[in-house]
PDB file of C-alpha atoms in Angstrom:
ATOM      1  CA  UNK P   1     -12.205 -24.660  19.551  1.00  0.00           C
ATOM      2  CA  UNK P   2      -9.010 -25.316  17.587  1.00  0.00           C
ATOM      3  CA  UNK P   3      -6.528 -22.465  17.559  1.00  0.00           C
ATOM      4  CA  UNK P   4      -4.854 -21.991  14.156  1.00  0.00           C
ATOM      5  CA  UNK P   5      -1.382 -23.456  13.858  1.00  0.00           C
ATOM      6  CA  UNK P   6       1.608 -21.460  12.670  1.00  0.00           C
ATOM      7  CA  UNK P   7       2.909 -22.228   9.178  1.00  0.00           C
ATOM      8  CA  UNK P   8       6.419 -23.662   8.865  1.00  0.00           C
ATOM      9  CA  UNK P   9       7.585 -20.497   7.105  1.00  0.00           C
ATOM     10  CA  UNK P  10       6.098 -18.161   9.732  1.00  0.00           C
ATOM     11  CA  UNK P  11       9.182 -15.973  10.175  1.00  0.00           C
ATOM     12  CA  UNK P  12       9.616 -15.416   6.433  1.00  0.00           C
ATOM     13  CA  UNK P  13       5.857 -14.987   6.028  1.00  0.00           C
ATOM     14  CA  UNK P  14       5.753 -12.228   8.635  1.00  0.00           C
ATOM     15  CA  UNK P  15       8.766 -10.555   7.030  1.00  0.00           C
ATOM     16  CA  UNK P  16       6.984 -10.523   3.678  1.00  0.00           C
ATOM     17  CA  UNK P  17       3.841  -9.114   5.262  1.00  0.00           C
ATOM     18  CA  UNK P  18       5.644  -6.352   7.138  1.00  0.00           C
ATOM     19  CA  UNK P  19       7.723  -5.444   4.094  1.00  0.00           C
ATOM     20  CA  UNK P  20       4.449  -4.282   2.557  1.00  0.00           C
ATOM     21  CA  UNK P  21       4.348  -1.403   5.068  1.00  0.00           C
ATOM     22  CA  UNK P  22       0.530  -1.357   5.105  1.00  0.00           C
ATOM     23  CA  UNK P  23      -0.391  -2.686   8.549  1.00  0.00           C
ATOM     24  CA  UNK P  24      -2.475  -0.119  10.453  1.00  0.00           C
ATOM     25  CA  UNK P  25      -2.795   2.146   7.405  1.00  0.00           C
ATOM     26  CA  UNK P  26      -5.927   3.679   5.948  1.00  0.00           C
ATOM     27  CA  UNK P  27      -8.171   1.720   3.591  1.00  0.00           C
ATOM     28  CA  UNK P  28      -7.376   1.700  -0.132  1.00  0.00           C
ATOM     29  CA  UNK P  29     -10.150   2.268  -2.668  1.00  0.00           C
ATOM     30  CA  UNK P  30      -8.696  -0.370  -5.013  1.00  0.00           C
ATOM     31  CA  UNK P  31      -9.065  -3.030  -2.292  1.00  0.00           C
ATOM     32  CA  UNK P  32     -12.393  -1.735  -1.028  1.00  0.00           C
ATOM     33  CA  UNK P  33     -13.747  -2.232  -4.551  1.00  0.00           C
ATOM     34  CA  UNK P  34     -12.845  -5.917  -4.284  1.00  0.00           C
ATOM     35  CA  UNK P  35     -14.590  -6.422  -0.940  1.00  0.00           C
ATOM     36  CA  UNK P  36     -17.633  -4.452  -2.075  1.00  0.00           C
ATOM     37  CA  UNK P  37     -17.865  -6.612  -5.178  1.00  0.00           C
ATOM     38  CA  UNK P  38     -17.512  -9.796  -3.101  1.00  0.00           C
ATOM     39  CA  UNK P  39     -20.272  -8.644  -0.745  1.00  0.00           C
ATOM     40  CA  UNK P  40     -22.567  -7.904  -3.704  1.00  0.00           C
ATOM     41  CA  UNK P  41     -21.680 -10.999  -5.716  1.00  0.00           C
ATOM     42  CA  UNK P  42     -22.216 -13.467  -2.872  1.00  0.00           C
ATOM     43  CA  UNK P  43     -24.977 -11.508  -1.089  1.00  0.00           C
ATOM     44  CA  UNK P  44     -23.210 -11.674   2.281  1.00  0.00           C
ATOM     45  CA  UNK P  45     -23.204  -9.066   5.075  1.00  0.00           C
ATOM     46  CA  UNK P  46     -19.427  -9.190   5.655  1.00  0.00           C
ATOM     47  CA  UNK P  47     -16.480  -9.153   3.255  1.00  0.00           C
ATOM     48  CA  UNK P  48     -12.862  -8.694   4.367  1.00  0.00           C
ATOM     49  CA  UNK P  49      -9.269  -8.585   3.223  1.00  0.00           C
ATOM     50  CA  UNK P  50      -7.600  -9.949   6.331  1.00  0.00           C
ATOM     51  CA  UNK P  51      -3.842  -9.841   6.908  1.00  0.00           C
ATOM     52  CA  UNK P  52      -2.487 -12.287   9.490  1.00  0.00           C
ATOM     53  CA  UNK P  53       0.023 -10.565  11.748  1.00  0.00           C
ATOM     54  CA  UNK P  54       1.968 -12.211  14.591  1.00  0.00           C
ATOM     55  CA  UNK P  55      -0.898 -12.245  17.101  1.00  0.00           C
ATOM     56  CA  UNK P  56      -3.850 -10.686  15.292  1.00  0.00           C
ATOM     57  CA  UNK P  57      -5.746 -10.587  12.045  1.00  0.00           C
ATOM     58  CA  UNK P  58      -5.952  -7.030  10.769  1.00  0.00           C
ATOM     59  CA  UNK P  59      -8.451  -5.936   8.124  1.00  0.00           C
ATOM     60  CA  UNK P  60      -6.975  -3.851   5.325  1.00  0.00           C
ATOM     61  CA  UNK P  61     -10.447  -3.699   3.799  1.00  0.00           C
ATOM     62  CA  UNK P  62     -13.533  -4.273   5.905  1.00  0.00           C
ATOM     63  CA  UNK P  63     -17.144  -4.220   4.743  1.00  0.00           C
ATOM     64  CA  UNK P  64     -19.813  -5.046   7.329  1.00  0.00           C
ATOM     65  CA  UNK P  65     -17.774  -5.067  10.554  1.00  0.00           C
ATOM     66  CA  UNK P  66     -17.131  -2.256  13.034  1.00  0.00           C
ATOM     67  CA  UNK P  67     -13.743  -3.569  14.175  1.00  0.00           C
ATOM     68  CA  UNK P  68     -10.370  -3.405  12.396  1.00  0.00           C
ATOM     69  CA  UNK P  69      -8.791  -6.489  13.961  1.00  0.00           C
ATOM     70  CA  UNK P  70      -9.410  -9.574  16.096  1.00  0.00           C
ATOM     71  CA  UNK P  71      -7.007 -11.961  17.885  1.00  0.00           C
ATOM     72  CA  UNK P  72      -5.284 -14.421  15.603  1.00  0.00           C
ATOM     73  CA  UNK P  73      -5.964 -17.382  17.901  1.00  0.00           C
ATOM     74  CA  UNK P  74      -9.732 -17.139  17.298  1.00  0.00           C
ATOM     75  CA  UNK P  75      -9.522 -16.209  13.618  1.00  0.00           C
ATOM     76  CA  UNK P  76     -10.903 -18.316  10.800  1.00  0.00           C
ATOM     77  CA  UNK P  77      -8.384 -16.716   8.446  1.00  0.00           C
ATOM     78  CA  UNK P  78      -5.523 -18.001  10.607  1.00  0.00           C
ATOM     79  CA  UNK P  79      -6.626 -21.482   9.519  1.00  0.00           C
ATOM     80  CA  UNK P  80      -7.114 -20.422   5.900  1.00  0.00           C
ATOM     81  CA  UNK P  81      -3.475 -19.335   5.383  1.00  0.00           C
ATOM     82  CA  UNK P  82      -2.215 -22.818   6.290  1.00  0.00           C
ATOM     83  CA  UNK P  83      -3.227 -24.150   2.877  1.00  0.00           C
ATOM     84  CA  UNK P  84      -3.118 -22.935  -0.707  1.00  0.00           C
ATOM     85  CA  UNK P  85      -6.705 -24.095  -1.131  1.00  0.00           C
ATOM     86  CA  UNK P  86      -9.823 -22.173  -0.070  1.00  0.00           C
ATOM     87  CA  UNK P  87     -11.294 -22.765   3.376  1.00  0.00           C
ATOM     88  CA  UNK P  88     -15.081 -23.134   3.263  1.00  0.00           C
ATOM     89  CA  UNK P  89     -17.170 -23.617   6.400  1.00  0.00           C
ATOM     90  CA  UNK P  90     -20.829 -24.039   5.472  1.00  0.00           C
ATOM     91  CA  UNK P  91     -22.052 -24.168   9.101  1.00  0.00           C
ATOM     92  CA  UNK P  92     -19.573 -23.319  11.848  1.00  0.00           C
ATOM     93  CA  UNK P  93     -21.841 -24.828  14.517  1.00  0.00           C
ATOM     94  CA  UNK P  94     -21.358 -28.227  12.897  1.00  0.00           C
ATOM     95  CA  UNK P  95     -17.573 -27.900  12.650  1.00  0.00           C
ATOM     96  CA  UNK P  96     -15.723 -28.973  15.844  1.00  0.00           C
ATOM     97  CA  UNK P  97     -12.869 -26.577  15.030  1.00  0.00           C
ATOM     98  CA  UNK P  98     -15.156 -23.552  15.286  1.00  0.00           C
ATOM     99  CA  UNK P  99     -18.389 -24.518  17.088  1.00  0.00           C
ATOM    100  CA  UNK P 100     -17.355 -22.889  20.391  1.00  0.00           C
ATOM    101  CA  UNK P 101     -15.357 -20.066  18.823  1.00  0.00           C
ATOM    102  CA  UNK P 102     -16.225 -16.643  20.360  1.00  0.00           C
ATOM    103  CA  UNK P 103     -16.836 -15.256  16.876  1.00  0.00           C
ATOM    104  CA  UNK P 104     -19.460 -17.986  16.395  1.00  0.00           C
ATOM    105  CA  UNK P 105     -21.088 -17.770  19.806  1.00  0.00           C
ATOM    106  CA  UNK P 106     -20.991 -13.957  19.947  1.00  0.00           C
ATOM    107  CA  UNK P 107     -21.050 -11.091  17.438  1.00  0.00           C
ATOM    108  CA  UNK P 108     -20.769 -11.425  14.464  1.00  0.00           C
ATOM    109  CA  UNK P 109     -22.192 -14.947  15.052  1.00  0.00           C
ATOM    110  CA  UNK P 110     -20.401 -16.556  12.132  1.00  0.00           C
ATOM    111  CA  UNK P 111     -22.152 -19.506  10.567  1.00  0.00           C
ATOM    112  CA  UNK P 112     -20.765 -19.435   7.044  1.00  0.00           C
ATOM    113  CA  UNK P 113     -17.167 -18.591   6.140  1.00  0.00           C
ATOM    114  CA  UNK P 114     -15.257 -18.824   2.874  1.00  0.00           C
ATOM    115  CA  UNK P 115     -11.679 -17.565   2.623  1.00  0.00           C
ATOM    116  CA  UNK P 116      -9.190 -17.720  -0.223  1.00  0.00           C
ATOM    117  CA  UNK P 117      -5.456 -17.255   0.559  1.00  0.00           C
ATOM    118  CA  UNK P 118      -3.666 -14.142  -0.683  1.00  0.00           C
ATOM    119  CA  UNK P 119       0.019 -14.701  -1.437  1.00  0.00           C
ATOM    120  CA  UNK P 120       3.033 -12.441  -1.586  1.00  0.00           C
ATOM    121  CA  UNK P 121       6.462 -13.735  -2.566  1.00  0.00           C
ATOM    122  CA  UNK P 122       4.940 -17.229  -2.542  1.00  0.00           C
ATOM    123  CA  UNK P 123       3.742 -16.981   1.073  1.00  0.00           C
ATOM    124  CA  UNK P 124       0.193 -16.678   2.382  1.00  0.00           C
ATOM    125  CA  UNK P 125      -0.069 -13.320   4.133  1.00  0.00           C
ATOM    126  CA  UNK P 126      -3.851 -13.219   4.477  1.00  0.00           C
ATOM    127  CA  UNK P 127      -7.157 -13.909   2.774  1.00  0.00           C
ATOM    128  CA  UNK P 128     -10.089 -12.479   0.944  1.00  0.00           C
ATOM    129  CA  UNK P 129     -13.013 -13.840   2.928  1.00  0.00           C
ATOM    130  CA  UNK P 130     -16.788 -13.592   3.053  1.00  0.00           C
ATOM    131  CA  UNK P 131     -18.916 -14.218   6.146  1.00  0.00           C
ATOM    132  CA  UNK P 132     -22.608 -14.790   6.831  1.00  0.00           C
ATOM    133  CA  UNK P 133     -24.601 -15.231  10.018  1.00  0.00           C
ATOM    134  CA  UNK P 134     -26.613 -17.915   8.223  1.00  0.00           C
ATOM    135  CA  UNK P 135     -25.366 -21.300   7.051  1.00  0.00           C
ATOM    136  CA  UNK P 136     -25.218 -21.767   3.293  1.00  0.00           C
ATOM    137  CA  UNK P 137     -23.799 -23.906   0.516  1.00  0.00           C
ATOM    138  CA  UNK P 138     -20.862 -22.849  -1.640  1.00  0.00           C
ATOM    139  CA  UNK P 139     -20.468 -24.322  -5.123  1.00  0.00           C
ATOM    140  CA  UNK P 140     -17.329 -24.905  -7.183  1.00  0.00           C
ATOM    141  CA  UNK P 141     -18.377 -21.949  -9.341  1.00  0.00           C
ATOM    142  CA  UNK P 142     -18.565 -19.827  -6.182  1.00  0.00           C
ATOM    143  CA  UNK P 143     -15.072 -20.942  -5.195  1.00  0.00           C
ATOM    144  CA  UNK P 144     -13.736 -19.971  -8.617  1.00  0.00           C
ATOM    145  CA  UNK P 145     -15.339 -16.529  -8.348  1.00  0.00           C
ATOM    146  CA  UNK P 146     -13.856 -16.027  -4.870  1.00  0.00           C
ATOM    147  CA  UNK P 147     -10.457 -17.091  -6.224  1.00  0.00           C
ATOM    148  CA  UNK P 148     -10.708 -14.585  -9.072  1.00  0.00           C
ATOM    149  CA  UNK P 149     -11.439 -11.772  -6.620  1.00  0.00           C
ATOM    150  CA  UNK P 150      -8.621 -12.893  -4.301  1.00  0.00           C
ATOM    151  CA  UNK P 151      -6.161 -12.773  -7.211  1.00  0.00           C
ATOM    152  CA  UNK P 152      -7.279  -9.223  -8.002  1.00  0.00           C
ATOM    153  CA  UNK P 153      -6.630  -8.246  -4.364  1.00  0.00           C
ATOM    154  CA  UNK P 154      -3.279 -10.053  -4.507  1.00  0.00           C
ATOM    155  CA  UNK P 155      -2.283  -8.094  -7.598  1.00  0.00           C
ATOM    156  CA  UNK P 156      -3.252  -4.801  -5.947  1.00  0.00           C
ATOM    157  CA  UNK P 157      -1.097  -5.637  -2.926  1.00  0.00           C
ATOM    158  CA  UNK P 158       1.812  -6.509  -5.226  1.00  0.00           C
ATOM    159  CA  UNK P 159       1.442  -3.118  -6.894  1.00  0.00           C
ATOM    160  CA  UNK P 160       1.446  -1.453  -3.462  1.00  0.00           C
ATOM    161  CA  UNK P 161       4.636  -3.310  -2.608  1.00  0.00           C
ATOM    162  CA  UNK P 162       6.312  -2.000  -5.746  1.00  0.00           C
ATOM    163  CA  UNK P 163       5.061   1.492  -4.903  1.00  0.00           C
ATOM    164  CA  UNK P 164       6.686   1.483  -1.451  1.00  0.00           C
ATOM    165  CA  UNK P 165       9.990  -0.304  -2.153  1.00  0.00           C
ATOM    166  CA  UNK P 166      13.046   1.123  -3.851  1.00  0.00           C
ATOM    167  CA  UNK P 167      13.753  -1.209  -6.741  1.00  0.00           C
ATOM    168  CA  UNK P 168      17.508  -0.607  -6.726  1.00  0.00           C
ATOM    169  CA  UNK P 169      18.270  -1.058  -3.016  1.00  0.00           C
ATOM    170  CA  UNK P 170      15.211  -3.095  -1.916  1.00  0.00           C
ATOM    171  CA  UNK P 171      14.639  -0.829   1.090  1.00  0.00           C
ATOM    172  CA  UNK P 172      11.598   1.457   1.510  1.00  0.00           C
ATOM    173  CA  UNK P 173      11.375   4.353  -0.915  1.00  0.00           C
ATOM    174  CA  UNK P 174      10.155   7.833   0.029  1.00  0.00           C
ATOM    175  CA  UNK P 175       6.490   6.770   0.054  1.00  0.00           C
ATOM    176  CA  UNK P 176       7.210   3.587   2.004  1.00  0.00           C
ATOM    177  CA  UNK P 177       9.343   5.408   4.563  1.00  0.00           C
ATOM    178  CA  UNK P 178       6.777   8.188   4.988  1.00  0.00           C
ATOM    179  CA  UNK P 179       3.904   5.762   5.525  1.00  0.00           C
ATOM    180  CA  UNK P 180       5.813   3.955   8.270  1.00  0.00           C
ATOM    181  CA  UNK P 181       7.300   7.122   9.782  1.00  0.00           C
ATOM    182  CA  UNK P 182       3.858   8.694  10.195  1.00  0.00           C
ATOM    183  CA  UNK P 183       2.761   5.646  12.199  1.00  0.00           C
ATOM    184  CA  UNK P 184       5.968   5.787  14.260  1.00  0.00           C
ATOM    185  CA  UNK P 185       5.246   9.410  15.137  1.00  0.00           C
ATOM    186  CA  UNK P 186       1.629   8.583  16.027  1.00  0.00           C
ATOM    187  CA  UNK P 187       2.959   5.939  18.418  1.00  0.00           C
ATOM    188  CA  UNK P 188       5.467   8.404  19.874  1.00  0.00           C
ATOM    189  CA  UNK P 189       2.635  10.869  20.519  1.00  0.00           C
ATOM    190  CA  UNK P 190       0.456   8.281  22.254  1.00  0.00           C
ATOM    191  CA  UNK P 191       3.279   6.852  24.340  1.00  0.00           C
ATOM    192  CA  UNK P 192       5.115  10.169  24.839  1.00  0.00           C
ATOM    193  CA  UNK P 193       8.321   8.875  23.267  1.00  0.00           C
ATOM    194  CA  UNK P 194      11.028  10.886  21.579  1.00  0.00           C
ATOM    195  CA  UNK P 195      12.309  10.224  18.064  1.00  0.00           C
ATOM    196  CA  UNK P 196      15.256  11.321  15.927  1.00  0.00           C
ATOM    197  CA  UNK P 197      15.283  11.787  12.155  1.00  0.00           C
ATOM    198  CA  UNK P 198      18.629  11.528  10.336  1.00  0.00           C
ATOM    199  CA  UNK P 199      19.018  12.817   6.776  1.00  0.00           C
ATOM    200  CA  UNK P 200      22.029  11.400   4.891  1.00  0.00           C
ATOM    201  CA  UNK P 201      23.494  12.585   1.592  1.00  0.00           C
ATOM    202  CA  UNK P 202      26.465  10.885  -0.066  1.00  0.00           C
ATOM    203  CA  UNK P 203      29.496  13.101  -0.729  1.00  0.00           C
ATOM    204  CA  UNK P 204      30.963  13.287  -4.225  1.00  0.00           C
ATOM    205  CA  UNK P 205      28.439  10.861  -5.662  1.00  0.00           C
ATOM    206  CA  UNK P 206      28.014  12.681  -8.980  1.00  0.00           C
ATOM    207  CA  UNK P 207      31.689  12.167  -9.943  1.00  0.00           C
ATOM    208  CA  UNK P 208      31.228   8.422  -9.444  1.00  0.00           C
ATOM    209  CA  UNK P 209      28.426   8.391 -12.006  1.00  0.00           C
ATOM    210  CA  UNK P 210      30.298  10.785 -14.329  1.00  0.00           C
ATOM    211  CA  UNK P 211      33.649   8.981 -14.243  1.00  0.00           C
ATOM    212  CA  UNK P 212      32.690   5.334 -13.809  1.00  0.00           C
ATOM    213  CA  UNK P 213      29.135   5.183 -15.134  1.00  0.00           C
ATOM    214  CA  UNK P 214      25.661   4.815 -13.643  1.00  0.00           C
ATOM    215  CA  UNK P 215      26.025   1.065 -13.193  1.00  0.00           C
ATOM    216  CA  UNK P 216      28.901   1.648 -10.769  1.00  0.00           C
ATOM    217  CA  UNK P 217      26.912   4.413  -9.076  1.00  0.00           C
ATOM    218  CA  UNK P 218      23.966   2.053  -8.648  1.00  0.00           C
ATOM    219  CA  UNK P 219      26.305  -0.516  -7.107  1.00  0.00           C
ATOM    220  CA  UNK P 220      27.523   2.073  -4.591  1.00  0.00           C
ATOM    221  CA  UNK P 221      23.921   2.958  -3.630  1.00  0.00           C
ATOM    222  CA  UNK P 222      23.032  -0.706  -3.196  1.00  0.00           C
ATOM    223  CA  UNK P 223      26.099  -1.331  -1.034  1.00  0.00           C
ATOM    224  CA  UNK P 224      25.454   1.747   1.093  1.00  0.00           C
ATOM    225  CA  UNK P 225      21.852   0.661   1.675  1.00  0.00           C
ATOM    226  CA  UNK P 226      23.280  -2.640   2.929  1.00  0.00           C
ATOM    227  CA  UNK P 227      25.599  -0.713   5.255  1.00  0.00           C
ATOM    228  CA  UNK P 228      22.648   1.186   6.743  1.00  0.00           C
ATOM    229  CA  UNK P 229      20.609  -1.997   7.143  1.00  0.00           C
ATOM    230  CA  UNK P 230      23.482  -3.780   8.908  1.00  0.00           C
ATOM    231  CA  UNK P 231      24.118  -0.811  11.220  1.00  0.00           C
ATOM    232  CA  UNK P 232      20.571  -0.076  12.405  1.00  0.00           C
ATOM    233  CA  UNK P 233      18.633  -1.671  15.237  1.00  0.00           C
ATOM    234  CA  UNK P 234      15.689  -3.851  14.268  1.00  0.00           C
ATOM    235  CA  UNK P 235      13.359  -1.135  15.557  1.00  0.00           C
ATOM    236  CA  UNK P 236      14.934   1.613  13.415  1.00  0.00           C
ATOM    237  CA  UNK P 237      13.253   2.775  10.232  1.00  0.00           C
ATOM    238  CA  UNK P 238      15.220   3.715   7.133  1.00  0.00           C
ATOM    239  CA  UNK P 239      14.652   4.330   3.446  1.00  0.00           C
ATOM    240  CA  UNK P 240      16.054   5.818   0.266  1.00  0.00           C
ATOM    241  CA  UNK P 241      14.487   9.150  -0.651  1.00  0.00           C
ATOM    242  CA  UNK P 242      15.893   9.146  -4.162  1.00  0.00           C
ATOM    243  CA  UNK P 243      19.231   9.843  -5.789  1.00  0.00           C
ATOM    244  CA  UNK P 244      21.919   9.587  -3.114  1.00  0.00           C
ATOM    245  CA  UNK P 245      19.667  10.615  -0.197  1.00  0.00           C
ATOM    246  CA  UNK P 246      18.762   8.291   2.664  1.00  0.00           C
ATOM    247  CA  UNK P 247      16.630   8.932   5.747  1.00  0.00           C
ATOM    248  CA  UNK P 248      16.512   7.138   9.110  1.00  0.00           C
ATOM    249  CA  UNK P 249      14.161   7.391  12.076  1.00  0.00           C
ATOM    250  CA  UNK P 250      15.095   6.226  15.568  1.00  0.00           C
ATOM    251  CA  UNK P 251      12.475   6.019  18.294  1.00  0.00           C
ATOM    252  CA  UNK P 252      13.227   6.145  22.031  1.00  0.00           C
ATOM    253  CA  UNK P 253      16.849   7.005  21.285  1.00  0.00           C
ATOM    254  CA  UNK P 254      19.233   9.628  22.642  1.00  0.00           C
ATOM    255  CA  UNK P 255      21.504  11.895  20.619  1.00  0.00           C
ATOM    256  CA  UNK P 256      24.386   9.815  21.973  1.00  0.00           C
ATOM    257  CA  UNK P 257      22.823   6.653  20.517  1.00  0.00           C
ATOM    258  CA  UNK P 258      22.228   8.531  17.292  1.00  0.00           C
ATOM    259  CA  UNK P 259      25.922   9.428  17.105  1.00  0.00           C
ATOM    260  CA  UNK P 260      26.904   5.831  17.821  1.00  0.00           C
ATOM    261  CA  UNK P 261      24.739   4.713  14.899  1.00  0.00           C
ATOM    262  CA  UNK P 262      26.378   7.279  12.625  1.00  0.00           C
ATOM    263  CA  UNK P 263      29.783   6.027  13.780  1.00  0.00           C
ATOM    264  CA  UNK P 264      28.817   2.443  12.922  1.00  0.00           C
ATOM    265  CA  UNK P 265      27.700   3.538   9.464  1.00  0.00           C
ATOM    266  CA  UNK P 266      30.913   5.544   8.965  1.00  0.00           C
ATOM    267  CA  UNK P 267      33.043   2.579  10.024  1.00  0.00           C
ATOM    268  CA  UNK P 268      31.283   0.208   7.657  1.00  0.00           C
ATOM    269  CA  UNK P 269      31.328   2.840   4.890  1.00  0.00           C
ATOM    270  CA  UNK P 270      35.100   3.180   5.235  1.00  0.00           C
ATOM    271  CA  UNK P 271      35.415  -0.538   4.573  1.00  0.00           C
ATOM    272  CA  UNK P 272      33.173   0.002   1.588  1.00  0.00           C
ATOM    273  CA  UNK P 273      35.761   2.446   0.250  1.00  0.00           C
ATOM    274  CA  UNK P 274      38.395  -0.270   0.572  1.00  0.00           C
ATOM    275  CA  UNK P 275      36.292  -2.599  -1.559  1.00  0.00           C
ATOM    276  CA  UNK P 276      35.970   0.070  -4.250  1.00  0.00           C
ATOM    277  CA  UNK P 277      39.636   0.994  -4.851  1.00  0.00           C
ATOM    278  CA  UNK P 278      39.046   2.694  -8.189  1.00  0.00           C
ATOM    279  CA  UNK P 279      36.473   5.138  -6.885  1.00  0.00           C
ATOM    280  CA  UNK P 280      36.791   8.429  -5.078  1.00  0.00           C
ATOM    281  CA  UNK P 281      36.885   8.251  -1.292  1.00  0.00           C
ATOM    282  CA  UNK P 282      33.465   7.189  -0.040  1.00  0.00           C
ATOM    283  CA  UNK P 283      31.886   9.449   2.574  1.00  0.00           C
ATOM    284  CA  UNK P 284      28.583  11.077   3.511  1.00  0.00           C
ATOM    285  CA  UNK P 285      27.130  14.083   5.306  1.00  0.00           C
ATOM    286  CA  UNK P 286      24.209  13.958   7.707  1.00  0.00           C
ATOM    287  CA  UNK P 287      21.768  16.175   9.567  1.00  0.00           C
ATOM    288  CA  UNK P 288      19.553  15.514  12.574  1.00  0.00           C
ATOM    289  CA  UNK P 289      16.099  16.610  13.747  1.00  0.00           C
ATOM    290  CA  UNK P 290      14.540  15.702  17.112  1.00  0.00           C
ATOM    291  CA  UNK P 291      10.877  14.888  17.687  1.00  0.00           C
ATOM    292  CA  UNK P 292       9.585  16.024  21.078  1.00  0.00           C
ATOM    293  CA  UNK P 293       6.102  14.656  21.947  1.00  0.00           C
ATOM    294  CA  UNK P 294       5.560  17.710  24.174  1.00  0.00           C
ATOM    295  CA  UNK P 295       6.084  19.999  21.171  1.00  0.00           C
ATOM    296  CA  UNK P 296       5.375  17.712  18.203  1.00  0.00           C
ATOM    297  CA  UNK P 297       6.269  18.519  14.616  1.00  0.00           C
ATOM    298  CA  UNK P 298       4.889  16.939  11.468  1.00  0.00           C
ATOM    299  CA  UNK P 299       7.108  14.502   9.574  1.00  0.00           C
ATOM    300  CA  UNK P 300       7.661  16.954   6.714  1.00  0.00           C
ATOM    301  CA  UNK P 301       8.881  19.627   9.121  1.00  0.00           C
ATOM    302  CA  UNK P 302      11.317  17.171  10.743  1.00  0.00           C
ATOM    303  CA  UNK P 303      12.648  16.189   7.318  1.00  0.00           C
ATOM    304  CA  UNK P 304      13.191  19.831   6.377  1.00  0.00           C
ATOM    305  CA  UNK P 305      15.081  20.501   9.616  1.00  0.00           C
ATOM    306  CA  UNK P 306      17.287  17.413   9.193  1.00  0.00           C
ATOM    307  CA  UNK P 307      17.890  18.252   5.523  1.00  0.00           C
ATOM    308  CA  UNK P 308      18.924  21.824   6.372  1.00  0.00           C
ATOM    309  CA  UNK P 309      21.235  20.533   9.114  1.00  0.00           C
ATOM    310  CA  UNK P 310      22.787  18.102   6.651  1.00  0.00           C
ATOM    311  CA  UNK P 311      23.518  20.861   4.115  1.00  0.00           C
ATOM    312  CA  UNK P 312      25.061  23.013   6.849  1.00  0.00           C
ATOM    313  CA  UNK P 313      27.355  20.136   7.850  1.00  0.00           C
ATOM    314  CA  UNK P 314      28.207  19.381   4.226  1.00  0.00           C
ATOM    315  CA  UNK P 315      29.160  23.038   3.654  1.00  0.00           C
ATOM    316  CA  UNK P 316      31.306  23.064   6.792  1.00  0.00           C
ATOM    317  CA  UNK P 317      33.062  19.905   5.613  1.00  0.00           C
ATOM    318  CA  UNK P 318      33.877  21.475   2.248  1.00  0.00           C
ATOM    319  CA  UNK P 319      35.151  24.645   3.919  1.00  0.00           C
ATOM    320  CA  UNK P 320      37.501  22.815   6.267  1.00  0.00           C
TER     321      UNK P 320
END
């Protein structure tokens, strides 16, 4: 059995995949329609939209299989993403790359496989594939039909990306943050980890828009998003909720570490003020909410607590 190689752009490819914020999420009807149509059109028992993560292939849409993922090193799709062309295996038992593959020898006993790469930002993040337990031929017309369906799936994923990214700052928007944060909290529950939510609101942002225009205000938001990104750990989650509001989530972190993060953001933000000499002094207010796995709260409740804490701190700042 040949294990799939890693593409030369693997690091960037994984970054593009994870920027989608859809790994380990629920199925989407728009993508399930594609796999259902592929199953019907090609009369196969299995149809998948498979996303190739670091060490697994995970199925965003799965028709005909009871599992949601399999190891990448035994995946057919791991081979398919290495090329822009479709990968067609008419009989896996006659292909030395796959003849002794566990997925061939055991359930689902793959004999036929056809996968077409799905691209995002020019990089192959996964495939639309069809599988049969019987060997079969696959014509050029079949390949074109599979390509057409793969491009539909690709377009749907592109739409999802736009729906979860903030166009101005290129960080997750409210929907993107919430999708990821819910999974973070699920993990914290299973592993009994704590988490901290930080709600940030820029001070005196409206006067920037009023006095210098929305273009300058947009520039400030973009720069502040860069400040947050540069200050956070790689494991921290952050996003823009809209307007001048930003939210962060830290897992397995103490209040002391939370304060250190805020200090890093404040330090970098002060330098931001220096680079914007014509604007009012740049500052922000923040509030904190703690997630305790022993007494768990829903994400929305944590956000409300952090938001209320932020407004209390903002009011105290104005009063001082």
